[in-house]
XYZ file of N, CA, C and O in Angstrom:
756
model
N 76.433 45.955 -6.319
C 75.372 45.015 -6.623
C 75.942 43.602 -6.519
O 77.110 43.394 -6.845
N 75.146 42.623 -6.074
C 76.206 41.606 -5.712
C 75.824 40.752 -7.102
O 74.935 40.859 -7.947
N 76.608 40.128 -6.962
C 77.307 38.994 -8.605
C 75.613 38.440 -9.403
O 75.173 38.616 -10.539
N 74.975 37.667 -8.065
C 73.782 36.786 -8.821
C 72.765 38.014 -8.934
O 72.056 37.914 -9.936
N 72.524 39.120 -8.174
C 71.548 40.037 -9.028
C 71.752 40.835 -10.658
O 70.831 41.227 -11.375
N 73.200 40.917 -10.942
C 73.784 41.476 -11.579
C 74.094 39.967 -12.971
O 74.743 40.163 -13.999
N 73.533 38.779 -12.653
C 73.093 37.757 -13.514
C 72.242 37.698 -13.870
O 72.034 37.697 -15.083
N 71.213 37.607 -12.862
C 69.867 37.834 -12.956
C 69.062 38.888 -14.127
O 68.322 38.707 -15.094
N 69.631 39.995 -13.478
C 69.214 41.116 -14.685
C 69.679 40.984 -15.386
O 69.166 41.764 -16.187
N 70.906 40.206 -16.163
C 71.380 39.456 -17.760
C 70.728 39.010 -18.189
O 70.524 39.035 -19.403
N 69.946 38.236 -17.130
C 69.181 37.162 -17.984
C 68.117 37.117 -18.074
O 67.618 36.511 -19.022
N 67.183 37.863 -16.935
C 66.481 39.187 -17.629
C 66.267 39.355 -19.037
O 65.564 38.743 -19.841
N 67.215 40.549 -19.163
C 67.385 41.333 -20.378
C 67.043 40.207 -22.268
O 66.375 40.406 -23.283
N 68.299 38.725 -21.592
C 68.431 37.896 -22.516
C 67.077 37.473 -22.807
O 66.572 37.307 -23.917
N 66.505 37.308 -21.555
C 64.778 36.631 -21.920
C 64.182 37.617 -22.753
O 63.915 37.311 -23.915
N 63.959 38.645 -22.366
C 63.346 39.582 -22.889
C 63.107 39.529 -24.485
O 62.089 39.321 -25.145
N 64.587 39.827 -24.883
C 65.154 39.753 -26.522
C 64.700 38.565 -26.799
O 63.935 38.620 -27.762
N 64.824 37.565 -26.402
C 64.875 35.842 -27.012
C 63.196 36.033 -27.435
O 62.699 35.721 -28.518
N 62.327 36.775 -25.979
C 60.848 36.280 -26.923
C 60.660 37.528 -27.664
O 59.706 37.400 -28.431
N 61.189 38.661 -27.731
C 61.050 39.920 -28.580
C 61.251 39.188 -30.090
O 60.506 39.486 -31.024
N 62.314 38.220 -30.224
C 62.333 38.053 -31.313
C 61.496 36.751 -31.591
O 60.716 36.854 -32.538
N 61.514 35.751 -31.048
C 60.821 34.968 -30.951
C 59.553 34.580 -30.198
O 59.661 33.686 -29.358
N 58.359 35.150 -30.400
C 57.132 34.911 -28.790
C 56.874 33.484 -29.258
O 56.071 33.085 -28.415
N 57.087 32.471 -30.117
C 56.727 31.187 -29.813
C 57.599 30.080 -29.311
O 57.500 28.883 -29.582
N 58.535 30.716 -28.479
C 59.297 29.575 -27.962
C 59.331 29.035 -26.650
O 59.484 29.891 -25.779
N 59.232 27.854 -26.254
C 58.497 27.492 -25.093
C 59.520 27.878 -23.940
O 60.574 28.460 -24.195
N 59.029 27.411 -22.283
C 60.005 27.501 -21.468
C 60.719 26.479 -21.484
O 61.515 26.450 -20.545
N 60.765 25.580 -22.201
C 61.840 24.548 -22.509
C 63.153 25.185 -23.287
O 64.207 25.464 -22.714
N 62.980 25.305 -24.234
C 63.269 26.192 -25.190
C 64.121 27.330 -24.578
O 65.350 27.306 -24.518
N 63.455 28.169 -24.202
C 63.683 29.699 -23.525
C 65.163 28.756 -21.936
O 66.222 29.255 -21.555
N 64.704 27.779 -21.609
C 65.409 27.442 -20.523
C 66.934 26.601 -21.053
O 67.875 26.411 -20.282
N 66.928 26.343 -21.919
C 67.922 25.770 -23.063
C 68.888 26.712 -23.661
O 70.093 26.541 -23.848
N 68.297 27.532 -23.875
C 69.113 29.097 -24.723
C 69.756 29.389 -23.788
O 70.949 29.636 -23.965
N 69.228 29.454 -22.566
C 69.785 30.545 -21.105
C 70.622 30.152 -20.410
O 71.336 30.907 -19.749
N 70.746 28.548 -20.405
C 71.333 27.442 -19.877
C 71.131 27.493 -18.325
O 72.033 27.759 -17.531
N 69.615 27.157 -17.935
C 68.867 27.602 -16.836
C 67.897 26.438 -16.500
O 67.538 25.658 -17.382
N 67.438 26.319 -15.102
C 65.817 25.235 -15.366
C 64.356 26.152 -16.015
O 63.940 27.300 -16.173
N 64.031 24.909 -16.204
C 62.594 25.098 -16.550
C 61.560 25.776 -15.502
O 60.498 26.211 -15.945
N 61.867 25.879 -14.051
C 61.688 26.747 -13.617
C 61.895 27.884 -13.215
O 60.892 28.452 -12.783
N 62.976 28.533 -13.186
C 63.762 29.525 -13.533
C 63.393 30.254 -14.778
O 63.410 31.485 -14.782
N 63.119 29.690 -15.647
C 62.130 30.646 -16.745
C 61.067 31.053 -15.942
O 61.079 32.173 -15.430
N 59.968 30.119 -15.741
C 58.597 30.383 -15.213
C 58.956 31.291 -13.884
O 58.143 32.204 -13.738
N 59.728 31.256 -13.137
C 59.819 32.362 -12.518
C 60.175 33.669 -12.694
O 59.598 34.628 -12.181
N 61.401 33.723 -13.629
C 61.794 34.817 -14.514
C 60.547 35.566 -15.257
O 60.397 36.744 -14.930
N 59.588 35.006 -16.262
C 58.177 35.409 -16.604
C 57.438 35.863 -15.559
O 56.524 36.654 -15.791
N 57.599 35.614 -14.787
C 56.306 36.033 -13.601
C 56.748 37.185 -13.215
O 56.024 38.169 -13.364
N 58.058 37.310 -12.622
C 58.933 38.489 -12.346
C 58.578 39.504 -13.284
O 57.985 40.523 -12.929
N 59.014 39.205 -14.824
C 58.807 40.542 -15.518
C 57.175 40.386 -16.393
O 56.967 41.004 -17.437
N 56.580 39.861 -16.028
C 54.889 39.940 -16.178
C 54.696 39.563 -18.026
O 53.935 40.020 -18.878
N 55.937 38.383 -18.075
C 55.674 37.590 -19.464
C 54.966 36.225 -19.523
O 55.364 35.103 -19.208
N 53.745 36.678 -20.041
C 52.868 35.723 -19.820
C 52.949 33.938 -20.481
O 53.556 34.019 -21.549
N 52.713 33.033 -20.316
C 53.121 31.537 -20.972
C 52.641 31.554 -22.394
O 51.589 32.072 -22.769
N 53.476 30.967 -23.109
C 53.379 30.753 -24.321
C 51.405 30.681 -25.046
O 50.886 31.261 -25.999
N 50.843 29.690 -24.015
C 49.747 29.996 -24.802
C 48.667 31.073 -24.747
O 47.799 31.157 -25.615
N 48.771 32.139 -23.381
C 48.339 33.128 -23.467
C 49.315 34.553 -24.187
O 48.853 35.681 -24.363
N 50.518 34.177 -24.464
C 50.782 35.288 -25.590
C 50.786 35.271 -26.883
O 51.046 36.187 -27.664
N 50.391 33.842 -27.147
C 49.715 33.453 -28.895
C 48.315 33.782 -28.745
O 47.830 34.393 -29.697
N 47.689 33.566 -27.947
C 46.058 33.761 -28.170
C 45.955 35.179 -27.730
O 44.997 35.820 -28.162
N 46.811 35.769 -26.923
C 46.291 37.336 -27.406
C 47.347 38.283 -28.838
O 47.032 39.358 -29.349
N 48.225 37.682 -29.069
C 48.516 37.921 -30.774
C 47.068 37.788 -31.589
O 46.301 38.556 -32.170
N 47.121 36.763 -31.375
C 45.753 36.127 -32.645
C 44.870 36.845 -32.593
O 44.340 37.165 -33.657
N 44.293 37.455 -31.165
C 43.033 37.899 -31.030
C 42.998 39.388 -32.011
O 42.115 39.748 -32.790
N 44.259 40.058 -31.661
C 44.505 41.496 -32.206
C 44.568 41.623 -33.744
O 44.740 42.733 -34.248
N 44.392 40.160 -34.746
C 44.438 40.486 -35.810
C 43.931 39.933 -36.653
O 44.222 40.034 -37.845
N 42.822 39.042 -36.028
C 41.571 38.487 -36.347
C 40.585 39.463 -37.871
O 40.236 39.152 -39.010
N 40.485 40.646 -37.039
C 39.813 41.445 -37.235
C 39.669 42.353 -38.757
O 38.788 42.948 -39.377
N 41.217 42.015 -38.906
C 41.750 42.280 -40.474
C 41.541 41.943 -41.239
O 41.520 42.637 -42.255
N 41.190 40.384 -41.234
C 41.083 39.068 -42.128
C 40.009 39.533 -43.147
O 38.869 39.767 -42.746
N 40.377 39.690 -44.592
C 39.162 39.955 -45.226
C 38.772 39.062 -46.592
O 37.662 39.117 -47.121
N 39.890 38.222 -47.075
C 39.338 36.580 -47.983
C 38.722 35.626 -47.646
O 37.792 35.095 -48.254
N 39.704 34.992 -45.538
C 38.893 34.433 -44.909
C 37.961 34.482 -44.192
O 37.018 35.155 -44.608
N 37.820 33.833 -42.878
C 37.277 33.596 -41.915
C 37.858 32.940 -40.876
O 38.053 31.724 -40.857
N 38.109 33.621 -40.107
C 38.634 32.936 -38.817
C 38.913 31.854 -38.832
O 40.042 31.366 -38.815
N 37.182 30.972 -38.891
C 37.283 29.245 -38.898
C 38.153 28.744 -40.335
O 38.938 27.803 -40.450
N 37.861 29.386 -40.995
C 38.675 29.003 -42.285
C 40.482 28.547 -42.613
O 41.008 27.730 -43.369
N 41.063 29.635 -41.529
C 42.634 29.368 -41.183
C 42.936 28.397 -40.716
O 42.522 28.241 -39.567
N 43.616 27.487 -41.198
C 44.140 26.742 -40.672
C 45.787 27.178 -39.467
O 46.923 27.413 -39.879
N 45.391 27.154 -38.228
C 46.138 27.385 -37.520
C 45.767 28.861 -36.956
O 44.885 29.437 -37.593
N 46.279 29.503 -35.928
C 46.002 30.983 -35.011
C 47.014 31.850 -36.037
O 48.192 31.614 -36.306
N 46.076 33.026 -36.555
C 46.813 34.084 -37.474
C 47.538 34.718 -35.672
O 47.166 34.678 -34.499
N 48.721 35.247 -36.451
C 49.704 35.909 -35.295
C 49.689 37.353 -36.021
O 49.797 38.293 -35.234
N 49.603 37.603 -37.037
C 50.132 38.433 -37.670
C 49.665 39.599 -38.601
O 50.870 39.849 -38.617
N 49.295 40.222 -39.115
C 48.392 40.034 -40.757
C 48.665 42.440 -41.054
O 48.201 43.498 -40.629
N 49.619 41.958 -41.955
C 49.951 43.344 -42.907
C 49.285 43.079 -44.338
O 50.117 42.699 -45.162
N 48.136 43.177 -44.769
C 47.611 43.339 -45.554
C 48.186 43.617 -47.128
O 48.392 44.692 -47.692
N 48.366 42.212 -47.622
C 49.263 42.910 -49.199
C 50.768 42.622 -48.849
O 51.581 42.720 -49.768
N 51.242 42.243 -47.481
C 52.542 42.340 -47.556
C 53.260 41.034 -46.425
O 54.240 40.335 -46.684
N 52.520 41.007 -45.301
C 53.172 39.646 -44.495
C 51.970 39.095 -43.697
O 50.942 39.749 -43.521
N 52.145 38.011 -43.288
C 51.347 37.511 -42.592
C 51.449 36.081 -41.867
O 51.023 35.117 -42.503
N 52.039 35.844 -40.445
C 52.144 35.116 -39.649
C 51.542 34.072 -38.951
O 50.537 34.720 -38.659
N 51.409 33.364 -38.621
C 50.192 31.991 -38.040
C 51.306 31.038 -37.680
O 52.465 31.010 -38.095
N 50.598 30.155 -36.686
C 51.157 29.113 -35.341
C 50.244 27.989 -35.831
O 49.114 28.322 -36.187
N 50.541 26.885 -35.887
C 49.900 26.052 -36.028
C 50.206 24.468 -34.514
O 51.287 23.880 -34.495
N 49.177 24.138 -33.584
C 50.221 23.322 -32.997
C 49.564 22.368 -33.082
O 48.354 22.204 -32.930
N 51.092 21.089 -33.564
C 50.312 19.770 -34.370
C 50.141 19.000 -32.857
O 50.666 19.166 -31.756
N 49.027 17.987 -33.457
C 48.571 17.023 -32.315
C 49.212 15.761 -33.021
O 49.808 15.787 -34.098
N 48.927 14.368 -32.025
C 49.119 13.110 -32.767
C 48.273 12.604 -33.624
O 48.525 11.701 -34.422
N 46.750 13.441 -33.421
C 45.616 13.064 -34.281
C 45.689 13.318 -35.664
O 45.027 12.700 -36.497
N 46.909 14.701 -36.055
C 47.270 14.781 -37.178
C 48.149 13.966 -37.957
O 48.508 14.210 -39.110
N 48.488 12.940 -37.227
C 50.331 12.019 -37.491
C 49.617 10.995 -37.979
O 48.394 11.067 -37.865
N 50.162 9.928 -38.567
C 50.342 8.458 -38.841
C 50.781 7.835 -37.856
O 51.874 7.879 -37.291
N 49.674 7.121 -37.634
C 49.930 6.396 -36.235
C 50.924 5.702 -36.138
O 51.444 5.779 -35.025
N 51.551 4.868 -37.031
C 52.532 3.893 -37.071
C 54.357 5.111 -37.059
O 55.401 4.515 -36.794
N 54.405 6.258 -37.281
C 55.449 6.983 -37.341
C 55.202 8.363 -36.367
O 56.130 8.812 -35.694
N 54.376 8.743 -36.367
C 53.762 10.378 -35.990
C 54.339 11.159 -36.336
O 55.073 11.836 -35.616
N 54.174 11.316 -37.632
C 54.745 12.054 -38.616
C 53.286 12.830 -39.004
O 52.218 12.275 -39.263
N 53.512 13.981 -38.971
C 52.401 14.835 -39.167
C 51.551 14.463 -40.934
O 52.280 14.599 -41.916
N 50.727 14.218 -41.059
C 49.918 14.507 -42.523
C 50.450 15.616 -43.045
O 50.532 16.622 -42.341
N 50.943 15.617 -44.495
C 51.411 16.624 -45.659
C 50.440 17.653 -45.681
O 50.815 18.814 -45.515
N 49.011 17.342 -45.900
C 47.895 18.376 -46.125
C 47.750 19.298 -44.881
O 47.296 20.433 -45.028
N 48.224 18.713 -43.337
C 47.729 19.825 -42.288
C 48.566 21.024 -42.628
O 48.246 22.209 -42.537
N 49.973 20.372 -43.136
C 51.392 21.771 -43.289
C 50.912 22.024 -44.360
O 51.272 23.196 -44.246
N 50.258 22.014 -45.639
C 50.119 22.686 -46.740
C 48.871 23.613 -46.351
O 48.900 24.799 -46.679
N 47.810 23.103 -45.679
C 46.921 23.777 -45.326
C 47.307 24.710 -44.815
O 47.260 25.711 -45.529
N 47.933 24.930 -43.236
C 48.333 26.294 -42.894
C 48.800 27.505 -43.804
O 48.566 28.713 -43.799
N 49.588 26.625 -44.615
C 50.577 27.772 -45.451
C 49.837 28.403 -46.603
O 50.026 29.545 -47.023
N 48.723 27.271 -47.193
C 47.667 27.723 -48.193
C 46.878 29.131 -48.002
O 46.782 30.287 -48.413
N 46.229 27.874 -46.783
C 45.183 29.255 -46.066
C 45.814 31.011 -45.719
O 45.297 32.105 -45.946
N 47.335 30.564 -44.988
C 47.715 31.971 -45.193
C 48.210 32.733 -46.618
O 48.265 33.950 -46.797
N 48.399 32.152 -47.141
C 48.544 32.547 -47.996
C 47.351 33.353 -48.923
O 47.595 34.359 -49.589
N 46.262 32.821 -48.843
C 45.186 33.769 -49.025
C 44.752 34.843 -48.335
O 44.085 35.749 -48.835
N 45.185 34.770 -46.928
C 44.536 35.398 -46.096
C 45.413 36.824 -46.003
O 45.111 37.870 -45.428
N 46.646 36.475 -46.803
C 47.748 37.981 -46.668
C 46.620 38.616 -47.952
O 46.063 39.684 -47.703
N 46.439 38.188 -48.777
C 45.903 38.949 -49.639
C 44.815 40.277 -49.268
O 43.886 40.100 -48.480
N 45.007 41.330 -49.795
C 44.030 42.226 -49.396
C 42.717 42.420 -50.479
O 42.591 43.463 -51.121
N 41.850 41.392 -50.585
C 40.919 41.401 -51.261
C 39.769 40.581 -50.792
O 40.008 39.493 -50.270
N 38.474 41.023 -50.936
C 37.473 40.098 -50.462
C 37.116 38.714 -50.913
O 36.337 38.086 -50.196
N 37.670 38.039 -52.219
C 37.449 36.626 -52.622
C 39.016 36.769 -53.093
O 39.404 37.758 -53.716
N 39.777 35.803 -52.772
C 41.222 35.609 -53.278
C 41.080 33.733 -53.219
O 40.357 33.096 -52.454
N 41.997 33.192 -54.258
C 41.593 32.080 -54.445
C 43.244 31.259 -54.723
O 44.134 32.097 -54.870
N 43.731 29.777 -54.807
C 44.900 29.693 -54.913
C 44.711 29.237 -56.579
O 43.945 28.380 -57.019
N 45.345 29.810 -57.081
C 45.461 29.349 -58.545
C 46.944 28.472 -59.034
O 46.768 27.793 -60.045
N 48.110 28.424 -58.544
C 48.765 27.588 -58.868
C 49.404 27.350 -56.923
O 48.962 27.910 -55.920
N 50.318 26.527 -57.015
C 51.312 25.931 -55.602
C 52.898 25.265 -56.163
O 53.119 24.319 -56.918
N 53.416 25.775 -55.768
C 54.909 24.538 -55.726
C 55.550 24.614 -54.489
O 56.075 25.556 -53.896
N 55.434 23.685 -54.276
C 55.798 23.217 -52.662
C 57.165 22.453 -52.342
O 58.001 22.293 -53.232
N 57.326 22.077 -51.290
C 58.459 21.648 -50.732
C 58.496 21.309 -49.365
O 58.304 22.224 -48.564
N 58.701 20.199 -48.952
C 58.594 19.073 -47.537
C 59.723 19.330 -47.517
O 60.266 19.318 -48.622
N 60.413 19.601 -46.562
C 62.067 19.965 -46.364
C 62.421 18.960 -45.342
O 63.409 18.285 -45.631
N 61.867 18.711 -44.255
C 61.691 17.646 -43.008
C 60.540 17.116 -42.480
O 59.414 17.322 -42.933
N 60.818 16.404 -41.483
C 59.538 15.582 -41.198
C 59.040 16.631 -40.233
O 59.884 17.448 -39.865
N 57.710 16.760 -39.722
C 57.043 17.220 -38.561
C 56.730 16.086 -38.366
O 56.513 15.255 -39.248
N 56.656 15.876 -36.964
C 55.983 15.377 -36.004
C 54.737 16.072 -34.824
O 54.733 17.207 -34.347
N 53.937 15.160 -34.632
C 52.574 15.164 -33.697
C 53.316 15.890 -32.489
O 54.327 15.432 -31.956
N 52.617 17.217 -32.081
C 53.379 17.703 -30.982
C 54.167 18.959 -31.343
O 54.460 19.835 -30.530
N 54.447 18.963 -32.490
C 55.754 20.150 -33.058
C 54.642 21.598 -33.173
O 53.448 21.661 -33.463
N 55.361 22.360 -32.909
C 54.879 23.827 -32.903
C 55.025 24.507 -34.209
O 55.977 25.270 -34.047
N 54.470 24.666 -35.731
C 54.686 25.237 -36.894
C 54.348 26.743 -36.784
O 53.261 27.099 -36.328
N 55.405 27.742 -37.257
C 55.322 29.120 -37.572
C 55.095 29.000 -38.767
O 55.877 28.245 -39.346
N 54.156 29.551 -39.498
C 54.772 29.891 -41.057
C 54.720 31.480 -41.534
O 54.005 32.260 -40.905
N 55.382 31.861 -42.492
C 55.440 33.012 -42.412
C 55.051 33.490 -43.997
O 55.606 32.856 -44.894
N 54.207 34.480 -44.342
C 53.804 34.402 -45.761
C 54.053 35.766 -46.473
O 53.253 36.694 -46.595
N 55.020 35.704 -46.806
C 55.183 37.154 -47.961
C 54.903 37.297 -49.226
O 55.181 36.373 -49.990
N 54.411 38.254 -49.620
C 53.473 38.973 -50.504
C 54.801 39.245 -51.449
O 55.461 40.138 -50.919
N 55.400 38.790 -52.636
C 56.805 38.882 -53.177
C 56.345 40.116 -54.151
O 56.734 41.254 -53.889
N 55.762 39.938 -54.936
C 55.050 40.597 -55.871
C 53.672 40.449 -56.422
O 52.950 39.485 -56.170
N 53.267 41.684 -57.363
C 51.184 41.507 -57.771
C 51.210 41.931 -58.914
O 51.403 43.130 -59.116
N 51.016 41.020 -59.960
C 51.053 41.432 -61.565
C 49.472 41.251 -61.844
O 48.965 40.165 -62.124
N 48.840 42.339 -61.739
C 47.240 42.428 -62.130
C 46.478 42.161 -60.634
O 46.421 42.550 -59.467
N 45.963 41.221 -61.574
C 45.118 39.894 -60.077
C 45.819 39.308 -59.225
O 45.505 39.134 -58.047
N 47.041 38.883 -59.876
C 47.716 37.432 -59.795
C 48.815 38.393 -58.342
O 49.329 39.510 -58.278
N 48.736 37.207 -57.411
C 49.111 37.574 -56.080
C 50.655 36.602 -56.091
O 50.460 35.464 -56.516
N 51.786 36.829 -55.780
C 52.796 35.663 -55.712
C 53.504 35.468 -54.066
O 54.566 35.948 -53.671
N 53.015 35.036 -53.682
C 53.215 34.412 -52.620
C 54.268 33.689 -52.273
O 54.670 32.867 -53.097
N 54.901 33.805 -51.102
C 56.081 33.509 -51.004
C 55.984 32.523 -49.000
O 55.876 33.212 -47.986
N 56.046 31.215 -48.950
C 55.339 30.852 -47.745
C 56.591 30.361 -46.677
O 57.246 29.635 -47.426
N 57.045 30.351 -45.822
C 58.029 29.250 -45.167
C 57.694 29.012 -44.007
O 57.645 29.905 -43.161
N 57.342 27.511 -43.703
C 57.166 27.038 -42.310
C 58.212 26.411 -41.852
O 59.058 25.811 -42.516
N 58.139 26.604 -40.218
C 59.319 26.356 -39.186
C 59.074 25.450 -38.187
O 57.935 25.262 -37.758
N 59.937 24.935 -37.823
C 59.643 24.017 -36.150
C 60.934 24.117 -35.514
O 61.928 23.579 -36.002
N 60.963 24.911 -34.242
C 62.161 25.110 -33.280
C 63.300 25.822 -34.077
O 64.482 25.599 -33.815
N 62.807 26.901 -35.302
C 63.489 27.191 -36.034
C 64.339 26.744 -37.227
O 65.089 27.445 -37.907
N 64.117 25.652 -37.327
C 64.386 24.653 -38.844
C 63.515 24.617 -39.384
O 62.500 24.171 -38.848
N 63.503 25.023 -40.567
C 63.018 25.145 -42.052
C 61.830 24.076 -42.074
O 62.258 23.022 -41.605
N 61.002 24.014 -42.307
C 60.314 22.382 -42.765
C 59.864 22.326 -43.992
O 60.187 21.295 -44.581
N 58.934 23.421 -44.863
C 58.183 23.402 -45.966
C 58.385 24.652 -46.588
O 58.570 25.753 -46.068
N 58.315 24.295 -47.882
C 58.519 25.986 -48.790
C 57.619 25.727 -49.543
O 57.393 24.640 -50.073
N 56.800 27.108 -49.691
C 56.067 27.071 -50.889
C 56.221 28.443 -51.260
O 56.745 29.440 -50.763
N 55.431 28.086 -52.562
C 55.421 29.333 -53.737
C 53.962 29.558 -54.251
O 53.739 29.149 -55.390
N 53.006 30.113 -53.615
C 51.670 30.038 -54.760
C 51.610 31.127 -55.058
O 52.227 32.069 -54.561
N 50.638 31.135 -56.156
C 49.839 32.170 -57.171
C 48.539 32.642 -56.782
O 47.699 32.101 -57.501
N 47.923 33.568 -55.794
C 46.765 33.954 -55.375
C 45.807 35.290 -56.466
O 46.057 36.486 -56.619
N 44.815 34.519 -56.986
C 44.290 35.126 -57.509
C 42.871 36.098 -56.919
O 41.808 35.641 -56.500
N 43.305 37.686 -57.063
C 42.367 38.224 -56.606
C 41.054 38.318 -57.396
O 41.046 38.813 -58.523
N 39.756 37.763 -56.711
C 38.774 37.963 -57.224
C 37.340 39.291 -56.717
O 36.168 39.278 -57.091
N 37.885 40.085 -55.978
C 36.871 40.681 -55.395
C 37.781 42.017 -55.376
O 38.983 42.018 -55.641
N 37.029 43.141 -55.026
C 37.257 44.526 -54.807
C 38.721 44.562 -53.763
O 38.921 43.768 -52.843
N 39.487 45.495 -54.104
C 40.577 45.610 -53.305
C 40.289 47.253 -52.421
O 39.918 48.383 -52.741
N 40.733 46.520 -51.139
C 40.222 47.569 -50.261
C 40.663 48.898 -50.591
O 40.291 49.857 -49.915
């Protein structure tokens, strides 16, 4: 096999894993890790039939829409990726400049608390779930443009009381932690 096919299928393989573990990382990103161009990804994807970042978030989202039973779709702040009922639950949020301070573009505090809020109800497996306490944490700045994961675990459930466990990301650095208290108010499935 000669040398560059026998790279090729390395890097291949490497792509593969990189979005197995990660599907929100761009071909910037993906072309950075590999130490490759930006087209050389997009060709690499086409080759093995991995579709661009925003058609493999919007068909995540689509597949778990359907679960959602506190919210409403429109209600999430940001595309659910994810949703284990009672136990994890995933969402993408991608900031614009319309969300920033014009003078810095520094994203608004409330869009990142919102995502993480909203999921945070939305892991819950109950038909009215509500946030009854929050302690939060701004760890870094976002900026207009940045891609937010957050990720929401279900820590423990003493009665009603839901404890929530939230962490949002950008390019894999930490940005916001929270902690809320989700109170179930409706029938549990």
């Amino acid at each position: 096999m000669a040398r560059g096919n026998k790279n090729k299928k390395l890097r291949h393989q490497s792509l593969l894993k990189l979005i197995e573990e990660n599907p929100f990382l761009t071909d910037e990103k993906l072309a950075e890790k590999l130490g490759v161009s930006i087209q050389t990804i997009r060709l690499d994807r086409l080759e093995l039939g991995i579709s661009e970042l925003r058609e493999r978030t919007k068909s995540m989202a689509q597949e778990v829409y359907s679960e959602l039973r506190s919210l409403n779709k429109q209600e999430l702040v940001g595309d659910l990726l994810s949703l284990d009922l009672g136990k994890r639950a995933i969402s993408l949020l991608q900031t614009t400049e319309a969300m920033a301070f014009q003078n810095n573009n520094i994203v608004r505090g409330h869009y990142i608390f919102g995502q993480a809020n909203s999921l945070a109800v939305a892991v819950i497996d109950a038909t009215v779930a509500l946030t009854k306490e929050a302690n939060i944490k701004y760890l870094k700045p976002v900026y207009g443009g940045e891609r937010l994961v957050a990720v929401a675990d279900v820590i423990k459930q003493d009665g009603n009381n839901f404890y929530v466990e939230v962490n949002t990301s950008s390019d894999d650095k930490q940005v916001f932690h929270g902690k809320f208290v989700i109170i179930q108010k409706g029938e549990v499935k």
